[in-house]
Coordinates of C-alpha atoms and ligand atoms in Angstrom, one line a residue:
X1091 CA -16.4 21.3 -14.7
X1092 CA -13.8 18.3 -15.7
X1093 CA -12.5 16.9 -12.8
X1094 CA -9.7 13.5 -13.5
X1095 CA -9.8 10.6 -11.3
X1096 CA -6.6 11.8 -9.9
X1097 CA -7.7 15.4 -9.3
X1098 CA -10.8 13.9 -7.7
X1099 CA -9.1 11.6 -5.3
X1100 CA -5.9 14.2 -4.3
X1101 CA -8.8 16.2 -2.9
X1102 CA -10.6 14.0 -0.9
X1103 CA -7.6 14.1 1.8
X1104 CA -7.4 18.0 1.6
X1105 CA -9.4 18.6 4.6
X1106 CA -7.0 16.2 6.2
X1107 CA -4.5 18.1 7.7
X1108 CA -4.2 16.9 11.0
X1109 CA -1.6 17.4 14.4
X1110 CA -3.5 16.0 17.3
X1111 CA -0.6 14.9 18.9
X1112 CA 1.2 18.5 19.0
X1113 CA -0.1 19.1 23.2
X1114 CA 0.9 15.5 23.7
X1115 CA 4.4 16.1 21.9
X1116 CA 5.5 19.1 23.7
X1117 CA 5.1 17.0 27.2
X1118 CA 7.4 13.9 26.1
X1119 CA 11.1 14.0 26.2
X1120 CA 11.8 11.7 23.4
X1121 CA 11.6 12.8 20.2
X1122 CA 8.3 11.8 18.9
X1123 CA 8.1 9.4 15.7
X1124 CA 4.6 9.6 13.6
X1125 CA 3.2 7.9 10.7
X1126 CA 1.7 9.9 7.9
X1127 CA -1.4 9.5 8.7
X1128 CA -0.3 10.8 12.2
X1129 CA -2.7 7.7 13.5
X1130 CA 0.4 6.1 14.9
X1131 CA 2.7 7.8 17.3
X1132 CA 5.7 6.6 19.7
X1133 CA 8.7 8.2 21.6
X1134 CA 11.4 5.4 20.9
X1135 CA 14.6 5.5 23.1
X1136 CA 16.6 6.3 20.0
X1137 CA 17.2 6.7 16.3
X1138 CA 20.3 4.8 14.8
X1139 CA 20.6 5.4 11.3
X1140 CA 23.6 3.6 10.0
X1141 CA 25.9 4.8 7.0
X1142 CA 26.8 0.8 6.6
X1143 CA 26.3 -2.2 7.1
X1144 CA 29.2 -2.3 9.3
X1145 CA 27.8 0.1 11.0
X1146 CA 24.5 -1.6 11.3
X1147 CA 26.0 -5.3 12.5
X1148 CA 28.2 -3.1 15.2
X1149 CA 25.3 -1.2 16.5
X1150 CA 22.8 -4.8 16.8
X1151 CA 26.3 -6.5 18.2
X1152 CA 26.5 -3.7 21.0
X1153 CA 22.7 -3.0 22.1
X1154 CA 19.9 -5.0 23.2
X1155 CA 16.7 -4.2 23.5
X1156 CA 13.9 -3.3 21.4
X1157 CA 14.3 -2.6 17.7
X1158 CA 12.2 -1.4 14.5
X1159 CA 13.1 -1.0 11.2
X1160 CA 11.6 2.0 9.8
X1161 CA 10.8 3.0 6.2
X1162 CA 9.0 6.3 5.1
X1163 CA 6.4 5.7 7.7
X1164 CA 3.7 4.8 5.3
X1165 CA 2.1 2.2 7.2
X1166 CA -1.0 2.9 8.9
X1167 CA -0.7 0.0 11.0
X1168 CA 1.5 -0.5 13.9
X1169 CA 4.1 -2.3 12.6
X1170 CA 6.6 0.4 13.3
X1171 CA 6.1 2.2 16.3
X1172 CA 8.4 1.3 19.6
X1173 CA 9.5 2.7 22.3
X1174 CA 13.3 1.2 21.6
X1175 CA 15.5 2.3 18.9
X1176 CA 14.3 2.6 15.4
X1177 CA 16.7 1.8 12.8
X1178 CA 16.4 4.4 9.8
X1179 CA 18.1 2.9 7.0
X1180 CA 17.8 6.2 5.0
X1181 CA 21.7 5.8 3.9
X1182 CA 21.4 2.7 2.9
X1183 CA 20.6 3.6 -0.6
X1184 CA 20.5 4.1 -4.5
X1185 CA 21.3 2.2 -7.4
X1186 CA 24.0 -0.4 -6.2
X1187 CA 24.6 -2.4 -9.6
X1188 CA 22.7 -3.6 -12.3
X1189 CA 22.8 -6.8 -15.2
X1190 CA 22.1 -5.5 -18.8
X1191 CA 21.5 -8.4 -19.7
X1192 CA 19.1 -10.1 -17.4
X1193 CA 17.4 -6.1 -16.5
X1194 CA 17.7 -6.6 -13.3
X1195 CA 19.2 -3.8 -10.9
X1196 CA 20.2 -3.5 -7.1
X1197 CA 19.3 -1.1 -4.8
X1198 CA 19.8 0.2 -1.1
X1199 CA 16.9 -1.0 0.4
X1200 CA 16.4 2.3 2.0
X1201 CA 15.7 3.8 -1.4
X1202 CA 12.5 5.9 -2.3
X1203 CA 10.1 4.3 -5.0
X1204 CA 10.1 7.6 -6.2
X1205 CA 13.4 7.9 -6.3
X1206 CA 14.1 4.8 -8.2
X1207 CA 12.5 5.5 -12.2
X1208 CA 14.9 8.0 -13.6
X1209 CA 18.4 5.9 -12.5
X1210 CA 17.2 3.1 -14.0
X1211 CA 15.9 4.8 -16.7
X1212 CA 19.7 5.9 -17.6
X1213 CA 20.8 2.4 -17.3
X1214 CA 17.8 0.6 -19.5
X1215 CA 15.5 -0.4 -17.1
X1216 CA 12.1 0.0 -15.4
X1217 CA 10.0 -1.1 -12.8
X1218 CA 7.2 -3.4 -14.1
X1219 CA 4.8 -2.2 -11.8
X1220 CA 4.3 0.6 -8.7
X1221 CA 1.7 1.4 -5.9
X1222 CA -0.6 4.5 -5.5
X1223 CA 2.0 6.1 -4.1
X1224 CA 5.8 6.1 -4.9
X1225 CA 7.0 7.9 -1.2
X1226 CA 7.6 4.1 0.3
X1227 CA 11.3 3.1 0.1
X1228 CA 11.6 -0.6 -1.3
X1229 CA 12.5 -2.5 1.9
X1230 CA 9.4 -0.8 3.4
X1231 CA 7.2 -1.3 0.6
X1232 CA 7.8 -5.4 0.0
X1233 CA 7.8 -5.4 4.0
X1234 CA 4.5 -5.2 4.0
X1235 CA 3.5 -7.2 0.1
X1236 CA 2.7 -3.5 -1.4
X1237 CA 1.3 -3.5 -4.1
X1238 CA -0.2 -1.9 -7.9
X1239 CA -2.8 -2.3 -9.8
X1240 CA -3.2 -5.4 -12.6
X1241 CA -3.8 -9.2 -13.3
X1242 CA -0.6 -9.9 -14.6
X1243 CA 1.2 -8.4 -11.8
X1244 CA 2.2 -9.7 -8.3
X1245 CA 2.8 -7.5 -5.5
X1246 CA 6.2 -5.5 -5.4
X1247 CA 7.9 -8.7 -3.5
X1248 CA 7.3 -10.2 -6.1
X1249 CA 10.0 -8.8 -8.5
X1250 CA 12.7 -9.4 -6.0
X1251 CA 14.9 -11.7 -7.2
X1252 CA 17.1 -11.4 -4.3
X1253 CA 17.8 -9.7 -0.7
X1254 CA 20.3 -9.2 2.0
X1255 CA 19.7 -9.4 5.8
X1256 CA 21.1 -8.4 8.7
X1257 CA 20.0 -11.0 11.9
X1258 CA 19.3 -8.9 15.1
X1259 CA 22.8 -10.7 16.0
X1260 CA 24.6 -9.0 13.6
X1261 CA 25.3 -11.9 10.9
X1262 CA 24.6 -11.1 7.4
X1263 CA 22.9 -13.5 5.4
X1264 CA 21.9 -12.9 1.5
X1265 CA 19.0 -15.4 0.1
X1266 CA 17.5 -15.8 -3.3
X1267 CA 15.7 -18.5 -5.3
X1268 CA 18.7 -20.8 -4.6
X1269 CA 20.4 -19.7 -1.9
X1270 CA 18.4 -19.9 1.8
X1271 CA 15.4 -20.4 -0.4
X1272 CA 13.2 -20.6 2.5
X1273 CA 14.3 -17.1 4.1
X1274 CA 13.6 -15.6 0.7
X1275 CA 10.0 -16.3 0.1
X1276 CA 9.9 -15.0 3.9
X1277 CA 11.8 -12.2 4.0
X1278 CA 10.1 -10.9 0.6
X1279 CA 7.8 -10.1 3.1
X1280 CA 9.1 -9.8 6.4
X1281 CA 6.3 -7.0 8.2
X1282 CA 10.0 -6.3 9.4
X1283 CA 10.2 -9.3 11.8
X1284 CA 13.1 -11.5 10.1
X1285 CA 15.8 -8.9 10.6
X1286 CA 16.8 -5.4 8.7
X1287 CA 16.6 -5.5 4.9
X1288 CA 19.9 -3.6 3.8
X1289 CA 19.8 -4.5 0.0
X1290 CA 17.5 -5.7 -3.2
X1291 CA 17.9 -6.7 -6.3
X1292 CA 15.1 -6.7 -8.7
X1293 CA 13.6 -8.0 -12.0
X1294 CA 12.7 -5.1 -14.5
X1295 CA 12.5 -4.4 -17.6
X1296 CA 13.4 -2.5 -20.8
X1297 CA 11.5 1.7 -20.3
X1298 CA 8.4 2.2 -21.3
X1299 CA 5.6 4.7 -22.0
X1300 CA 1.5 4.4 -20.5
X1301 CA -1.2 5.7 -21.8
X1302 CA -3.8 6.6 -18.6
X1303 CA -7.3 7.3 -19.0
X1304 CA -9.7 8.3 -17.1
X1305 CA -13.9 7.9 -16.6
X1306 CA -16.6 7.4 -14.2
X1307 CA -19.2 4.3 -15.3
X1308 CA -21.8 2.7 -13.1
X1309 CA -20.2 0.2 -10.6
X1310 CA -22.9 -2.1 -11.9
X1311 CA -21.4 -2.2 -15.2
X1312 CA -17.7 -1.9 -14.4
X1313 CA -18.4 -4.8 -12.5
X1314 CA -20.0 -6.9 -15.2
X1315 CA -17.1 -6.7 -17.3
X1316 CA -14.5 -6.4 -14.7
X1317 CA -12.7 -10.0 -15.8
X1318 CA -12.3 -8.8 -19.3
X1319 CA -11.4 -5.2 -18.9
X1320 CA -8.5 -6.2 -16.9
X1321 CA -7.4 -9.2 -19.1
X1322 CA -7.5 -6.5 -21.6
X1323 CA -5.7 -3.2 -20.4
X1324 CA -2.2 -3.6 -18.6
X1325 CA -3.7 -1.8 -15.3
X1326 CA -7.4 -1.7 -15.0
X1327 CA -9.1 -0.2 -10.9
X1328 CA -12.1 1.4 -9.9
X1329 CA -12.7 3.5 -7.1
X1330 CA -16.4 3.6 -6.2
X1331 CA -18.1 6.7 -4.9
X1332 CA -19.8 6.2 -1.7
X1333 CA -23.9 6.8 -1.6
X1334 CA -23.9 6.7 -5.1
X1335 CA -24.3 4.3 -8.5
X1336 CA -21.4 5.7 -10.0
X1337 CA -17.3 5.1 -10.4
X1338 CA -14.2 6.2 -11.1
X1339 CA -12.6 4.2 -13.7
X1340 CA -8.6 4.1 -14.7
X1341 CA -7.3 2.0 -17.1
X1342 CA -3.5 1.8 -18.6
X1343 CA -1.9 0.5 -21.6
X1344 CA 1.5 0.8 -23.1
X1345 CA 1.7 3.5 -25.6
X1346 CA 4.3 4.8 -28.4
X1347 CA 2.4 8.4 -28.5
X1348 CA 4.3 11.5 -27.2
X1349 CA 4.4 12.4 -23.9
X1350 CA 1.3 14.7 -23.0
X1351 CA 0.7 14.8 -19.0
X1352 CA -0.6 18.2 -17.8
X1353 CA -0.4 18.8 -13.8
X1354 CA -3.9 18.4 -12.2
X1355 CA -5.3 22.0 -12.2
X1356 CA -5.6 23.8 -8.5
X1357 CA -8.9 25.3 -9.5
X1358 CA -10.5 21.6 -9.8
X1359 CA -9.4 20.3 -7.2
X1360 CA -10.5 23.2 -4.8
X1361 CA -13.9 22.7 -6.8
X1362 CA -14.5 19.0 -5.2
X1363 CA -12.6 19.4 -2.3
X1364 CA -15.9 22.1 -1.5
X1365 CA -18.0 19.6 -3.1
X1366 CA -16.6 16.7 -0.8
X1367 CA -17.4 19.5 2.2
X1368 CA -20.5 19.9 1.0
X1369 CA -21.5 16.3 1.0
X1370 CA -20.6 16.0 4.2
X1371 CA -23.2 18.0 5.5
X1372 CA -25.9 16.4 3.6
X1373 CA -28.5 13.8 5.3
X1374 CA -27.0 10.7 3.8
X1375 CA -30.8 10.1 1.6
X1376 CA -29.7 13.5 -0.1
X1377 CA -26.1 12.6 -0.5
X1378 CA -26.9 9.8 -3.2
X1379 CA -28.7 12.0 -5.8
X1380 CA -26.0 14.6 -5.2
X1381 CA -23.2 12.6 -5.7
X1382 CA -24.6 10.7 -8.7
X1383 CA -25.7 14.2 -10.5
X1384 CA -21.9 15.3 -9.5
X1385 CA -20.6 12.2 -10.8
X1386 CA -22.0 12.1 -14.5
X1387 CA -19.9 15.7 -14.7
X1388 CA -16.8 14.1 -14.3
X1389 CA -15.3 14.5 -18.1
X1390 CA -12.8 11.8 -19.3
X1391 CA -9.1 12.6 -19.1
X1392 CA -6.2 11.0 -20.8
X1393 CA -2.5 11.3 -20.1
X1394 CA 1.0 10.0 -21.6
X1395 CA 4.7 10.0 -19.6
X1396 CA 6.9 7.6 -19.0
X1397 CA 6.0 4.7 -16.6
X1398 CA 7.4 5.8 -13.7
X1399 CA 5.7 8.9 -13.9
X1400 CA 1.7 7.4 -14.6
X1401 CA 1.7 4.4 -12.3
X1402 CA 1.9 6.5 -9.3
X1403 CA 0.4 9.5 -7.8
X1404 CA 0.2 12.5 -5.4
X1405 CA -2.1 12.0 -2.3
X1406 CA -1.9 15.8 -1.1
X1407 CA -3.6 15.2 2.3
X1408 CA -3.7 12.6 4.8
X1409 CA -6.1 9.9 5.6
X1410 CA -6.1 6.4 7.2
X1411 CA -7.0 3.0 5.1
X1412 CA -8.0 -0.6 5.6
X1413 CA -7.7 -3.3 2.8
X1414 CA -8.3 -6.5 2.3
X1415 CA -7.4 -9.4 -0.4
X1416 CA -10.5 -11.4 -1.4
X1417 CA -10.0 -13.9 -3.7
X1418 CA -10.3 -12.5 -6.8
X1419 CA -13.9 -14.2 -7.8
X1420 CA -15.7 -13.0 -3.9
X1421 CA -14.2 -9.1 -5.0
X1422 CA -17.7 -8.4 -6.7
X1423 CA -20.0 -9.6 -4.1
X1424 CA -17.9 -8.3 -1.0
X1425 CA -17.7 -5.0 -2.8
X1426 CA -21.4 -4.7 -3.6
X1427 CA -21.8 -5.6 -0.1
X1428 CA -19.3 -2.8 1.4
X1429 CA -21.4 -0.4 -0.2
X1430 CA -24.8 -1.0 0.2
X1431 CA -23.9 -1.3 4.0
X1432 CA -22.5 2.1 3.6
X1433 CA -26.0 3.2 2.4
X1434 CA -28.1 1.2 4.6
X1435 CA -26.1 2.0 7.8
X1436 CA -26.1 5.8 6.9
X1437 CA -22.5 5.8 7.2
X1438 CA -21.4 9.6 6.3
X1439 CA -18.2 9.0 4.4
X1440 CA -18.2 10.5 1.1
X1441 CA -14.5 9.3 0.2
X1442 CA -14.3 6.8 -2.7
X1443 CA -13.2 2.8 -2.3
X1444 CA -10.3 1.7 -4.5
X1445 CA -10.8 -1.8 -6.2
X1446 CA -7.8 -3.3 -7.7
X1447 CA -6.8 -7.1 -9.0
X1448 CA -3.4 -8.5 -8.0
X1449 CA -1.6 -11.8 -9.1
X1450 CA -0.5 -14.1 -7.2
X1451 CA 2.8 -14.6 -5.8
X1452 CA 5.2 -17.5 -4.1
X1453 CA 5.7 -15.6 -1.3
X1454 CA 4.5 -17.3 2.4
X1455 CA 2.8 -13.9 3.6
X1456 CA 2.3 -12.0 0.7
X1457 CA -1.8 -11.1 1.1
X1458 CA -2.4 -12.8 -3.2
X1459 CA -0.1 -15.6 -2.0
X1460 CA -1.2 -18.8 -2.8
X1461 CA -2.9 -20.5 -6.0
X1462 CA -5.5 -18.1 -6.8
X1463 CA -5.3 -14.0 -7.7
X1464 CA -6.7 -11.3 -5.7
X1465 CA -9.3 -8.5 -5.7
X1466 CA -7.9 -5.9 -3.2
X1467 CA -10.4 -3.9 -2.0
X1468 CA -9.7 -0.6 0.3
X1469 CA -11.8 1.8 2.4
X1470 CA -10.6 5.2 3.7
X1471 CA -11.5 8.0 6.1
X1472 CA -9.7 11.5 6.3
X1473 CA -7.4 11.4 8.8
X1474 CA -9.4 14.4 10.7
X1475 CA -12.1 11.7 11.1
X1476 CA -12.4 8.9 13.7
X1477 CA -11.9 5.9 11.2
X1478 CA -12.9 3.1 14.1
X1479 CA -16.7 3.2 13.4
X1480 CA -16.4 2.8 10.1
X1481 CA -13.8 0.3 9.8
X1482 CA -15.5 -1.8 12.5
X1483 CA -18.5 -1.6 10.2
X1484 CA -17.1 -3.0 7.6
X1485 CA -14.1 -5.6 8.5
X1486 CA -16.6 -8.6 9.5
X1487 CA -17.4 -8.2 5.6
X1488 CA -14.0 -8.5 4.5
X1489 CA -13.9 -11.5 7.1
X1490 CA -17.3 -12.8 5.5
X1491 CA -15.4 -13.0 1.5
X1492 CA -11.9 -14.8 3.3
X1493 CA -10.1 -11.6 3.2
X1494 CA -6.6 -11.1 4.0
X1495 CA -5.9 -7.8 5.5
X1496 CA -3.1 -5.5 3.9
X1497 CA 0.4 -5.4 6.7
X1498 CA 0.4 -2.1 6.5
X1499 CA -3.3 -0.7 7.1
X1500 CA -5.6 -0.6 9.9
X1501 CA -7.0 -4.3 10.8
X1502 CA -8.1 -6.1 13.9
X1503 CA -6.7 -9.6 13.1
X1504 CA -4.1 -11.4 15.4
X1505 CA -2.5 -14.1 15.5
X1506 CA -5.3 -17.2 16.2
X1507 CA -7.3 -15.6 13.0
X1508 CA -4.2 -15.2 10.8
X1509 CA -2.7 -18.3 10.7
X1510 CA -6.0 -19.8 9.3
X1511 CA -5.3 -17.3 6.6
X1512 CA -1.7 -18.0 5.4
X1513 CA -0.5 -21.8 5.0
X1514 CA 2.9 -20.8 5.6
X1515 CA 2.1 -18.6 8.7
X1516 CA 3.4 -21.3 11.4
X1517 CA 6.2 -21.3 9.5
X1518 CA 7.0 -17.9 8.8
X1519 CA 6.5 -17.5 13.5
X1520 CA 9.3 -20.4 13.7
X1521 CA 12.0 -18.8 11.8
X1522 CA 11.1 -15.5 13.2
X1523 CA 12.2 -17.4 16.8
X1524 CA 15.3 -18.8 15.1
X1525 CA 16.5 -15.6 14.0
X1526 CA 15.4 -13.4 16.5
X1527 CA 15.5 -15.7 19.8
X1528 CA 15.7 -12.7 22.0
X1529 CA 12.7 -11.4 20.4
X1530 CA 14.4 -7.9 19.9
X1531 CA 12.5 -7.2 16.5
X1532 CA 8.8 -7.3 18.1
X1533 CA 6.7 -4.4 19.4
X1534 CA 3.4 -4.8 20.6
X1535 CA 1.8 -5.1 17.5
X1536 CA 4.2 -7.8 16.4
X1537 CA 3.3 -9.7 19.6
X1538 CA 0.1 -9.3 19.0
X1539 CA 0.6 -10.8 15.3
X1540 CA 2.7 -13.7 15.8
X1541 CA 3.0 -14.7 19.6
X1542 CA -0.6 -14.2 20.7
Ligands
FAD300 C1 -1.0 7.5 0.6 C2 -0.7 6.0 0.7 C3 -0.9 5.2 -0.5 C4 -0.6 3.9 -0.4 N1 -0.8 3.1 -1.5 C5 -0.6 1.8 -1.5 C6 -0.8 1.0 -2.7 O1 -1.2 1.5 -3.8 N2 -0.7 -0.3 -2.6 C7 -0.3 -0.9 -1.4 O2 -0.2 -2.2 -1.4 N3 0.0 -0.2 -0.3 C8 -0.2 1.2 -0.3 N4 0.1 1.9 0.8 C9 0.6 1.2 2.0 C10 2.2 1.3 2.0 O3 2.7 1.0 0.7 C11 2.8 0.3 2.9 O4 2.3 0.5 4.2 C12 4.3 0.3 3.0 O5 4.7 -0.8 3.8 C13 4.9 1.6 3.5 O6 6.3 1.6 3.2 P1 7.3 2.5 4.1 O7 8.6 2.6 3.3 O8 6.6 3.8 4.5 O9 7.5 1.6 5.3 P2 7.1 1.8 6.8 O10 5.6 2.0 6.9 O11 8.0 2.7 7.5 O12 7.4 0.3 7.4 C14 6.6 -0.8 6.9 C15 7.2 -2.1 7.3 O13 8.5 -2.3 6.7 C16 9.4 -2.6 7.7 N5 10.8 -2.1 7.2 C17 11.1 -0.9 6.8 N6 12.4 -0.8 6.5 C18 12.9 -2.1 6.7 C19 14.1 -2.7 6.5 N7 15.2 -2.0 6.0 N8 14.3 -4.0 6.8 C20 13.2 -4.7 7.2 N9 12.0 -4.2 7.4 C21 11.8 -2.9 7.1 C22 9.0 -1.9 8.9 O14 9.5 -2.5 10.1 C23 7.5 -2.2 8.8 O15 7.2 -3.5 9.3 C24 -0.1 3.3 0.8 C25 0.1 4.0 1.9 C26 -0.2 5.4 1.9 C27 0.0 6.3 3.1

């Protein structure tokens, strides 16, 4: 059997498919909102989804009361759910206008990743970089520093070379390098606390074609050449099987070869989805050998398309994640040490980590801001599964390595612990006050972040 690294890892949410909430729904009178994890539920007072920003200022100028900005619900932390009015900024979107010259392009900030690669595509450009996933829309994803996979990339916020705010108030205020440079490298990444994000400009640039492939290596020797392999492909991640030796290797280069990138075949990914089941049930002693035998089956796989179309994937079913940013020289150690707790501790997860390098950015809260790069370094559990025990497990590790947890997954931190974390954290709370004095923008979690 040849299973891909993207085969492999679409399957490992298929037994995912999850509605606890459907009793609780039918009760509530509100119409409930839900992540897509469905770990995060709330019945805000209202949706208000403006067609402008007119329309936007008037509605913050006429209310008070609690508000969210909302993106594609990606987030598996609680950044978003409220029980006052979400703001859904859907229509605030598409390509806006772009510079030829510089290749750099505006959008709506309500626009889909996803939906971003072939517009720009027609007017010369491309996005230097993309996430996992490209479902996020762009205010969403730099909301929360989202980012790829590779050394010489920062995180999505990164790219923006400018942004326009609306103030809870109502006022609009555009910022960039050299104009409110401050609220720039804050708002790049805002967790959605500075105001609502209504446009962005960004840095690309001219299209281009990758080359993935696909392997699976020890993690032992993945690891020892880690540094180099990344210096040396454009995109180089892991994602380490659980209760085994072995990994999942992806690395991607630029190519000029034709375009050759075959849909994932059904049959595979049915095959590990029962092999994933399967696991499952095995005493976690047994697990290893299994896995590892499974593992060196895995064939290589290799696929060309245009950028857009390799730097980002399909996650078919659902589960829930926590990530952290170590810096970049601790990712080895902290990793080894995620998974030989998994082993010792018996933990009975059988779905793989991710293991990624990201550069450094300028931004005050991005999780690689700062002088150093970062290893990010992720842990999952089907969203059918309770993720707590095995989160709480393994957090104090991340703690251990001076991790930074990812905005927009599952952490415990607040705010006592974060602003030993982030230099610019003090900061980054004081113009929060200044722009949102009423405190309109922050939901429990929010609180919980950066009031204490
Ligand atoms: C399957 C999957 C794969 C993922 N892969 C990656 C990955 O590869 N790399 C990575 O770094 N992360 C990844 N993530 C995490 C995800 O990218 C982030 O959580 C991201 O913030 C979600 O974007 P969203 O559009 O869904 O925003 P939401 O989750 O809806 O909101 C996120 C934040 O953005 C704010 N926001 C939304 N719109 C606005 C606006 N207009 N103005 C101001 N604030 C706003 C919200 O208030 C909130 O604080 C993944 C998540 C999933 C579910």
């Amino acid at each position: 059997m040849k299973i891909s690294r993207r085969q492999m890892l679409a399957s490992t949410a298929l037994a995912g498919l999850f509605s606890p909430f459907a009793s609780v729904l039918s009760q509530q009178k509100a119409a409930p909102w839900r992540n897509w994890s469905g770990g995060q539920v709330c019945y805000p007072s209202g949706r208000f989804s403006p067609a402008s920003e007119t329309e936007l200022q008037d509605f913050l100028r006429r209310t008070s009361g609690e508000i969210r900005p909302v993106g594609s619900g990606h987030s598996f932390s609680a950044l978003v759910p409220t029980d006052g009015h979400l703001i859904v900024i859907d229509q605030l979107s598409g390509l806006l206008d772009h510079d030829a010259q510089t290749l750099q392009a505006t959008f709506g900030a309500g626009t889909r990743l996803g939906d971003m690669g072939e517009p720009l595509a027609r007017i010369g450009q491309a996005m230097l970089n993309l996430p996992d996933i490209d479902r996020q829309t762009l205010a969403g994803a730099t909301a929360t520093a989202t980012h790829g996979t590779g050394i010489a990339f920062t995180c999505l916020s990164g790219f923006v070379t400018s942004l326009r705010l609306v103030t809870p108030d109502g006022d609009v205020i555009d910022t960039s390098p050299t104009s409110n440079s401050d609220l720039f490298d804050a708002a790049r990444v805002s967790l959605g606390a500075l105001g609502i994000v209504t446009q962005m400009t960004l840095q690309n640039r001219a299209p281009y074609k990758l080359k993935a492939r696909n392997w699976v290596q020890p993690i032992e020797e993945v690891l020892e050449t880690f540094d180099e392999s990344a210096a040396n492909h454009r995109h180089f991640e892991m994602f380490p099987l659980t209760h085994s030796d072995y990994a999942l290797v992806l690395a991607i280069d630029e190519t000029d070869e034709d375009i050759n990138n075959p849909p994932p075949s059904p049959e595979d990914e049915a095959a590990f989805a029962q092999a994933m089941a399967f696991w499952a049930t095995l005493p976690a002693k047994e697990r290893f050998a299994e896995i590892n035998a499974m593992a060196r089956q895995i064939g290589p796989t290799e696929a060309v398309d245009e950028s857009y179309r390799i730097l980002s994937n399909i996650r078919n079913g659902r589960f829930n994640e926590m990530e952290y940013s170590v810096p970049a020289e601790a990712g080895a150690d902290c990793l080894r040490e995620i998974l030989r707790t998994v082993i010792e501790k018996e933990v009975d997860v059988v779905f793989p980590l991710e293991y990624r390098y990201v550069k450094r950015d300028d931004t005050w809260l991005s999780m690689s801001a700062g002088d150093y790069d970062h290893a990010a370094i992720s842990i999952h559990r089907m969203a059918s599964e309770d993720y707590r025990p095995y989160f709480d497990l393994i957090e104090p590790i991340f703690w251990k390595y001076g991790g930074r947890p990812h905005w927009g997954k599952v952490h415990s931190l607040d705010k006592a612990r974060l602003e030993q974390l982030y230099p610019r954290f003090k900061d980054f709370q004081m113009l929060q006050a200044e722009l949102d004095p009423a405190g309109r923008l922050l939901n429990p979690h929010l609180k919980k972040l950066l009031v204490g």
